[in-house]
Every structure is written in structure tokens, then in C-alpha cells.
mmCIF file of C-alpha atoms in Angstrom:
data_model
loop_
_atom_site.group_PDB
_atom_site.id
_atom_site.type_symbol
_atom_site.label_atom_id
_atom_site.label_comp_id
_atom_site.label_asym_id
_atom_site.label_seq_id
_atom_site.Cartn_x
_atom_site.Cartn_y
_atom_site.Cartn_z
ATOM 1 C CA UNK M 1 85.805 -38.505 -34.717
ATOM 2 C CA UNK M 2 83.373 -36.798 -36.595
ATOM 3 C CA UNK M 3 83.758 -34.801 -39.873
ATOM 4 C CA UNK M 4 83.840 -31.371 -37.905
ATOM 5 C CA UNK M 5 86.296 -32.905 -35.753
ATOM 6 C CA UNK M 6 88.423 -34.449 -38.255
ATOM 7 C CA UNK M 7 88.772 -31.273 -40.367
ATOM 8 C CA UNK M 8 89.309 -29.341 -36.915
ATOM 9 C CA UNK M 9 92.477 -31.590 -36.293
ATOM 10 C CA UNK M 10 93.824 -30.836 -39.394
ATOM 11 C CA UNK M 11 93.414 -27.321 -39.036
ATOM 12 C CA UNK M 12 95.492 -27.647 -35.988
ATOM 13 C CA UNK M 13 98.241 -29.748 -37.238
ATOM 14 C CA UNK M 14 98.693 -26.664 -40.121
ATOM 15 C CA UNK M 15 98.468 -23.744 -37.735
ATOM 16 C CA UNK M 16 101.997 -22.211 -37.228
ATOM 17 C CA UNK M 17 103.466 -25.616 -38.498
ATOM 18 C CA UNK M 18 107.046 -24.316 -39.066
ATOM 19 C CA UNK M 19 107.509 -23.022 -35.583
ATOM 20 C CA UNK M 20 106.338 -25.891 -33.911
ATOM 21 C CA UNK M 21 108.537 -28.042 -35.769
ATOM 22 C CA UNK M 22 111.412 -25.731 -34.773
ATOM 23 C CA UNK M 23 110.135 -24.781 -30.998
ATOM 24 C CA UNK M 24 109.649 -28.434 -30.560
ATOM 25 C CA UNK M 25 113.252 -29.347 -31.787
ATOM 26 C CA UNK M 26 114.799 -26.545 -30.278
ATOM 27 C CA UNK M 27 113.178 -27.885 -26.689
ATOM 28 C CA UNK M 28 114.107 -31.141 -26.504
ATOM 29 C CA UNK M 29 117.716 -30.400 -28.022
ATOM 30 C CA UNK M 30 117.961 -27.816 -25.162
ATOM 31 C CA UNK M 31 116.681 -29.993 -22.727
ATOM 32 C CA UNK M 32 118.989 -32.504 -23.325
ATOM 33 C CA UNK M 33 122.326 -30.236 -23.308
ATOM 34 C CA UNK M 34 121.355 -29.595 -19.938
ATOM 35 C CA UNK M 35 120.414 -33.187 -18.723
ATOM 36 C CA UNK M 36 123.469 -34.220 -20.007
ATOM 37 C CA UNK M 37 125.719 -31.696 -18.454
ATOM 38 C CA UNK M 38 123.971 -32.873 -15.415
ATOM 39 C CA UNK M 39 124.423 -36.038 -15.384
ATOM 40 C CA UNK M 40 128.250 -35.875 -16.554
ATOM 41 C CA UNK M 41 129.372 -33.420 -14.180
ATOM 42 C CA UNK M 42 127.682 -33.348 -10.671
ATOM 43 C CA UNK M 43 128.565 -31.235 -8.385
ATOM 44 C CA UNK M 44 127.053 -32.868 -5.155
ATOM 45 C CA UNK M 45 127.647 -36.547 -4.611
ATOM 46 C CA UNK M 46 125.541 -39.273 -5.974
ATOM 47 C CA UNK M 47 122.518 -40.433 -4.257
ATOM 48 C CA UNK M 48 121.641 -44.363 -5.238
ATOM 49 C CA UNK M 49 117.781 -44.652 -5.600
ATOM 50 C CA UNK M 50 117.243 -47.864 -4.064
ATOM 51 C CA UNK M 51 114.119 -50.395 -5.487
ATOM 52 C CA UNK M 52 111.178 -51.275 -3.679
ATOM 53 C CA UNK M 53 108.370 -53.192 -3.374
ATOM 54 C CA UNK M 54 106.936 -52.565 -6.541
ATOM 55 C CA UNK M 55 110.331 -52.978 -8.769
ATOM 56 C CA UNK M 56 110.265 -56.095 -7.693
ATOM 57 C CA UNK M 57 107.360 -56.730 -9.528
ATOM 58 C CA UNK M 58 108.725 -55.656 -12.249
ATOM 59 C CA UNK M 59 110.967 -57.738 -14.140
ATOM 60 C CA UNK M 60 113.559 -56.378 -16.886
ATOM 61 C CA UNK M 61 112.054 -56.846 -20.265
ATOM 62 C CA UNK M 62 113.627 -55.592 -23.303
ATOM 63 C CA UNK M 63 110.736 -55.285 -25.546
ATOM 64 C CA UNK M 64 110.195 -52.483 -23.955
ATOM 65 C CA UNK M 65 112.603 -50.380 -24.140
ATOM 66 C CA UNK M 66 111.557 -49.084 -27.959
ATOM 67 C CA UNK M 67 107.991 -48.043 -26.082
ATOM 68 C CA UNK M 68 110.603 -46.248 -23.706
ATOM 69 C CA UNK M 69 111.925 -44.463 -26.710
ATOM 70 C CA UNK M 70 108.285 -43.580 -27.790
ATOM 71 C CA UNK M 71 108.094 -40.715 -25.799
ATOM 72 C CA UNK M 72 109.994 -38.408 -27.614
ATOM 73 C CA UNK M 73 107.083 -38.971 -30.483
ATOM 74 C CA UNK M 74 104.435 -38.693 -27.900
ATOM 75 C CA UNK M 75 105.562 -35.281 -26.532
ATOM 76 C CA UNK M 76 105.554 -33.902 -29.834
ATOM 77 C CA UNK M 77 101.646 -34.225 -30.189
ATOM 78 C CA UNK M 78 100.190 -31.645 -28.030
ATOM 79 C CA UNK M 79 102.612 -28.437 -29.697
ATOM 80 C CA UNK M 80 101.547 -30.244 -32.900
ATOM 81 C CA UNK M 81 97.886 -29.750 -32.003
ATOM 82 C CA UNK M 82 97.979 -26.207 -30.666
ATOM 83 C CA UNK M 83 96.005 -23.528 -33.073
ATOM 84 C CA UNK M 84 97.799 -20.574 -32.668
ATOM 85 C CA UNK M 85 100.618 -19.137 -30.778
ATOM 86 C CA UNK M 86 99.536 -17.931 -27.935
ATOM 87 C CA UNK M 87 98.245 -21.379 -27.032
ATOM 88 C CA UNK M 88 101.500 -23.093 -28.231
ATOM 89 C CA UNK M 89 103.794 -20.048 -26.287
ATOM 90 C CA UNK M 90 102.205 -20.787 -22.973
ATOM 91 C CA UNK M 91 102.396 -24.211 -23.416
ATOM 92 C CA UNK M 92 105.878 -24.163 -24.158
ATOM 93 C CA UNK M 93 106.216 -22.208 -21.319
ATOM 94 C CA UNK M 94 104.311 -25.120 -18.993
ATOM 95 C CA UNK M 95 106.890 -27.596 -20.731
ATOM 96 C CA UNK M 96 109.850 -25.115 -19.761
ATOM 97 C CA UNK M 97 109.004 -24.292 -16.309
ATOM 98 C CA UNK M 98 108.610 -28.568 -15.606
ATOM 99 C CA UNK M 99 111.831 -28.973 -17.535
ATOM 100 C CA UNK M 100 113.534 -26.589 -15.459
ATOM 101 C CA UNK M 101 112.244 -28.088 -12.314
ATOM 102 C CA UNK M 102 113.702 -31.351 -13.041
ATOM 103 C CA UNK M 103 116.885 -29.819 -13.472
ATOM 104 C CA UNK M 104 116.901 -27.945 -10.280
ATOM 105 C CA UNK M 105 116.794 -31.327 -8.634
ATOM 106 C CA UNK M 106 119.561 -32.965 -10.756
ATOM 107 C CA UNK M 107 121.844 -30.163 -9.980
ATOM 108 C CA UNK M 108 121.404 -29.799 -6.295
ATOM 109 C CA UNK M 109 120.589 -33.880 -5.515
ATOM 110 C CA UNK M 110 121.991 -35.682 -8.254
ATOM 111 C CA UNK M 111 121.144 -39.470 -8.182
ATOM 112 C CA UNK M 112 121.277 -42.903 -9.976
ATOM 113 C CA UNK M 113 119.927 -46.176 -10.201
ATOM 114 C CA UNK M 114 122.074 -49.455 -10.319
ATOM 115 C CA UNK M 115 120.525 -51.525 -13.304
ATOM 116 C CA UNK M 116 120.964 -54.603 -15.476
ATOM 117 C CA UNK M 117 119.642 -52.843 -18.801
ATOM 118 C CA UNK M 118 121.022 -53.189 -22.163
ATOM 119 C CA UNK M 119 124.234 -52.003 -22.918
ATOM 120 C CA UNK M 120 123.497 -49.433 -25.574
ATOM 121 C CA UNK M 121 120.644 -47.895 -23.175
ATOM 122 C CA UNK M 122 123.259 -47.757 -20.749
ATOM 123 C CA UNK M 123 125.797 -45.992 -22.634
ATOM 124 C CA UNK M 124 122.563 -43.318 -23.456
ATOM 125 C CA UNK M 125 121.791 -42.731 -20.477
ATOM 126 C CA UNK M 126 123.458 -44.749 -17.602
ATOM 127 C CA UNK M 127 121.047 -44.545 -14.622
ATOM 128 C CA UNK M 128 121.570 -41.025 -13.746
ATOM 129 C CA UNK M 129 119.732 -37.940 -13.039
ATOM 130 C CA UNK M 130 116.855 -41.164 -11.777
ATOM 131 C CA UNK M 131 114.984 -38.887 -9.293
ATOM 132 C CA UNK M 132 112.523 -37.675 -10.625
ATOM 133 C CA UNK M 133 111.671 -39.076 -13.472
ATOM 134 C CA UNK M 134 111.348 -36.639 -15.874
ATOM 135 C CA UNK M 135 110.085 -39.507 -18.451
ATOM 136 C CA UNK M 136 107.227 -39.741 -15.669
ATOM 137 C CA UNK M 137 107.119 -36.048 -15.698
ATOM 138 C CA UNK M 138 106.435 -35.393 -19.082
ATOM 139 C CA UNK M 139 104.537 -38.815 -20.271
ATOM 140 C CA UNK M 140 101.693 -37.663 -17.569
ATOM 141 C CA UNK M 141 101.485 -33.814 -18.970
ATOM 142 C CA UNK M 142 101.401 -34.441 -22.482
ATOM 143 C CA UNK M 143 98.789 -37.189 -22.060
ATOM 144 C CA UNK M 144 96.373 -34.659 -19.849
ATOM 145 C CA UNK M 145 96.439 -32.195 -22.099
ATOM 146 C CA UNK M 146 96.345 -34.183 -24.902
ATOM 147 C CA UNK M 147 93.287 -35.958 -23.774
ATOM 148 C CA UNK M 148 91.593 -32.309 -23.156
ATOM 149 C CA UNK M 149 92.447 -31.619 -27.203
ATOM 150 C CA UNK M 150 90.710 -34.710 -27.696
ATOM 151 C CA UNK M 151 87.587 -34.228 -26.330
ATOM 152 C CA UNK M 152 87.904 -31.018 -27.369
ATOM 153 C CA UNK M 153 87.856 -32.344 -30.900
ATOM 154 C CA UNK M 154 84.862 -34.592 -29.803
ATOM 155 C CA UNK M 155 87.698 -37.386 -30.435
ATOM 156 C CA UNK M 156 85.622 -41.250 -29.384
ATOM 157 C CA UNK M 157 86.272 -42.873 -26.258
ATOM 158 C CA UNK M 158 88.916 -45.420 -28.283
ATOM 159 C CA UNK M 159 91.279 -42.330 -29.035
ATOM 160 C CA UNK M 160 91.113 -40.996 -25.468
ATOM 161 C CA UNK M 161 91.559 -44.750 -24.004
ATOM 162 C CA UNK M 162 94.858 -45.254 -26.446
ATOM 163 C CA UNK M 163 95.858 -42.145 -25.058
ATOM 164 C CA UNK M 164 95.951 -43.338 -21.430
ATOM 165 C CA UNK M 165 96.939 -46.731 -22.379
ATOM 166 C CA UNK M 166 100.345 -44.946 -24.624
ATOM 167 C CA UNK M 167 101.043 -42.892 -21.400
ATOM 168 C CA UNK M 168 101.093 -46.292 -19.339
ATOM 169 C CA UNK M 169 102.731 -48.018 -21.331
ATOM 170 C CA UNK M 170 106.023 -45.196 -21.176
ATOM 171 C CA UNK M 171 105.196 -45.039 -17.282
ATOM 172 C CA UNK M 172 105.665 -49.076 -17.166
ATOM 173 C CA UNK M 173 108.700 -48.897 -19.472
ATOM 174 C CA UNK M 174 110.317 -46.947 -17.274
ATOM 175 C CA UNK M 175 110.163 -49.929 -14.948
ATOM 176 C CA UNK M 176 110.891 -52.469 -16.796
ATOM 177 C CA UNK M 177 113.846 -51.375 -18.418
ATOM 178 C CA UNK M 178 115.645 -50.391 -14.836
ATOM 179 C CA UNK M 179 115.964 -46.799 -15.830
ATOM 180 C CA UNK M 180 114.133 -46.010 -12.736
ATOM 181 C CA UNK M 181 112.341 -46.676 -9.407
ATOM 182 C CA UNK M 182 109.069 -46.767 -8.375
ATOM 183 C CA UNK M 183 109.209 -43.383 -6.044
ATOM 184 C CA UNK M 184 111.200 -41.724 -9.310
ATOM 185 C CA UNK M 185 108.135 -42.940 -11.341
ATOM 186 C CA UNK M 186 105.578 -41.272 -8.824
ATOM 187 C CA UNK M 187 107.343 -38.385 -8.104
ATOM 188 C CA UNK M 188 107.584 -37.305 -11.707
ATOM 189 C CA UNK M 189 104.265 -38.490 -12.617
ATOM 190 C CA UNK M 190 103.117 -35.606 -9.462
ATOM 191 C CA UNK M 191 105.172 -33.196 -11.234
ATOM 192 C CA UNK M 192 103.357 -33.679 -14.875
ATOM 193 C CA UNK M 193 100.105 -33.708 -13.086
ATOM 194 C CA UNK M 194 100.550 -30.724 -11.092
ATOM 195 C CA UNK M 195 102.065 -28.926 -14.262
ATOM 196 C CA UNK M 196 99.226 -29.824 -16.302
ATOM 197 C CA UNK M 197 96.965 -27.573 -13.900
ATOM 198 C CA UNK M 198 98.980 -24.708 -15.383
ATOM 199 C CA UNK M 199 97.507 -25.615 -18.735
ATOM 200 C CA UNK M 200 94.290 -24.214 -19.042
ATOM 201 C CA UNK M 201 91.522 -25.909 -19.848
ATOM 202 C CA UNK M 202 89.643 -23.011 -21.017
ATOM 203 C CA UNK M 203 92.318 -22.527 -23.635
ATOM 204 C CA UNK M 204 91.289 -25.879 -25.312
ATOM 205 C CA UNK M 205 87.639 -24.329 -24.942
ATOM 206 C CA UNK M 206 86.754 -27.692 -22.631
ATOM 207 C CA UNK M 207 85.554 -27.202 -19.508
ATOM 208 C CA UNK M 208 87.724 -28.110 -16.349
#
């Protein structure tokens, strides 16, 4: 990254830094209360997400469930990287309006997924609220829009590459730690995607 772009990221990082660090806490605190409240108290039966093809791929590995945790770290980049509110407000509202979607399907078609994981994951979060994967969901928005504040910083190849490669490597966590199943994986990763389009580029001043 060069100079310009190295003193333009920092100028980002300071712009409006105490209410990101409060909108970003508030959101995922939020956003938990209500996956939680899902999850605990359905009020349609259960729906087992059943693996496939691919799952079977996939064995259980748990070195990766810290790179499962990552996400919550990774999320936190783009809002940190906004320059000014009105950028941060609508993306918060982008984040919201995914969120909310998730939930919608939670409530009215609650699901699960039978897994071997560790214990303490499973007392976390115990398989539930699988479909769709709202990891998936959120891995794939942050890391489009992240990689359009990248290159909108003129960041190298190497930073947009470790992007990708962070956003895979939650995607394949996912996977290999039994949270979830394939079609939960793709089905979320759609739902980031399509969110992300909401995001305009022309915001980051990068064209689409």
C-alpha cells in the first residue's frame, strides 16, 4: 500500500471511532439476543439439515474451530474502515436488513444439524438455527466490501488475496467443525452476496 494509501487507512480507522466501536458492539450483542431466543425457544418444529456429498469431504478438524471464532474480528473491519457516517449508517443498515433476514428464517423454519463437535462449541451453540448460515452470510459481505475498501485504498494484490483466503477459511470452518451443511453454507454465502449489491460501490468511490 502506498504512502497515500496508508495514511488514507488511518484516516478511516479515526473517523467517528467511538460510534463504531459502540454501533459495532451494540450489533452483534443485539444480534445475538435474538439468535439465541431463536434457537432456545422455537415455535415450529425442528427441521434436521441432513449432510451431503460435499460434508463428506469434509472431515471434523478441531484446529479449526478458533478460525471459526475469527469472524467476529473479521466483521468488525469494514464499520472500522468507513469515513463518515453516512457511509457507516447505511452500512449498518445492509448488516441489519441481512441480520434480520436470517432471523425471519429461524423463526418460521427453525432447523439443526446433528454433529460430533467439541463439547464447549456445542454448549455455544448446539447445531441450531443451521439453515442458513448466517456465518456464510456475513463472512461473504464483509469480505466484498472489504475488498472494494481495499482497492479503494490502492491496497496490493497480497492484501486483497488474504482477504479472500480469511473469508475461505471461515466458509471451510464452518464445515469442518459440523456447525453446518453444505446447502446452509451456500445458501448464506447467496445471502451475503446478494446483500453486498446493496452496498454501493460508488460510496467507496470504486467503480462497480
Amino acid at each position: 500500500m502506498s504512502g497515500a494509501g496508508s495514511r488514507a487507512l488511518f484516516a478511516r480507522v479515526r473517523a467517528e471511532m467511538p460510534l463504531k466501536a459502540f454501533g459495532t458492539t451494540a450489533f452483534i450483542t443485539l444480534f445475538f439476543v435474538a439468535y439465541f431466543a431463536a434457537l432456545n425457544h422455537p415455535q415450529f418444529p425442528v427441521r434436521i439439515m441432513r449432510p451431503g456429498v460435499v460434508d463428506a469431504l469434509v472431515p471434523y478438524q478441531t484446529w479449526t474451530i478458533g478460525i471459526y471464532f475469527t469472524l467476529w474480528v473479521y466483521v468488525s473491519l469494514p464499520p472500522a474502515l468507513m469515513r463518515n457516517r453516512p457511509e457507516l449508517y447505511h452500512y449498518g443498515w445492509v448488516s441489519a436488513a441481512l441480520g434480520l433476514s436470517g432471523l425471519a428464517v429461524f423463526t418460521f423454519w427453525p432447523t439443526k444439524v446433528l454433529h460430533e463437535g467439541a463439547d464447549f462449541l456445542k454448549r455455544v451453540d448446539p447445531g441450531g438455527n443451521a439453515f442458513p448460515s448466517m456465518h456464510a452470510a456475513y463472512a461473504v459481505l464483509t469480505a466484498v466490501v472489504l475488498d472494494r475498501i481495499l482497492r479503494s485504498l490502492g491496497a496490493s494484490l497480497g492484501w486483497r488475496i488474504f482477504n479472500a483466503a480469511w473469508c475461505g477459511a471461515i466458509l471451510y470452518s464452518t464445515l469442518s467443525t459440523k456447525q453446518h451443511v453444505f446447502s446452509d453454507i451456500a445458501v448464506g454465502s447467496a445471502m451475503g452476496l446478494i446483500a453486498a449489491q446493496f452496498f454501493s460501490s460508488s460510496r467507496l468511490n470504486v467503480p462497480d
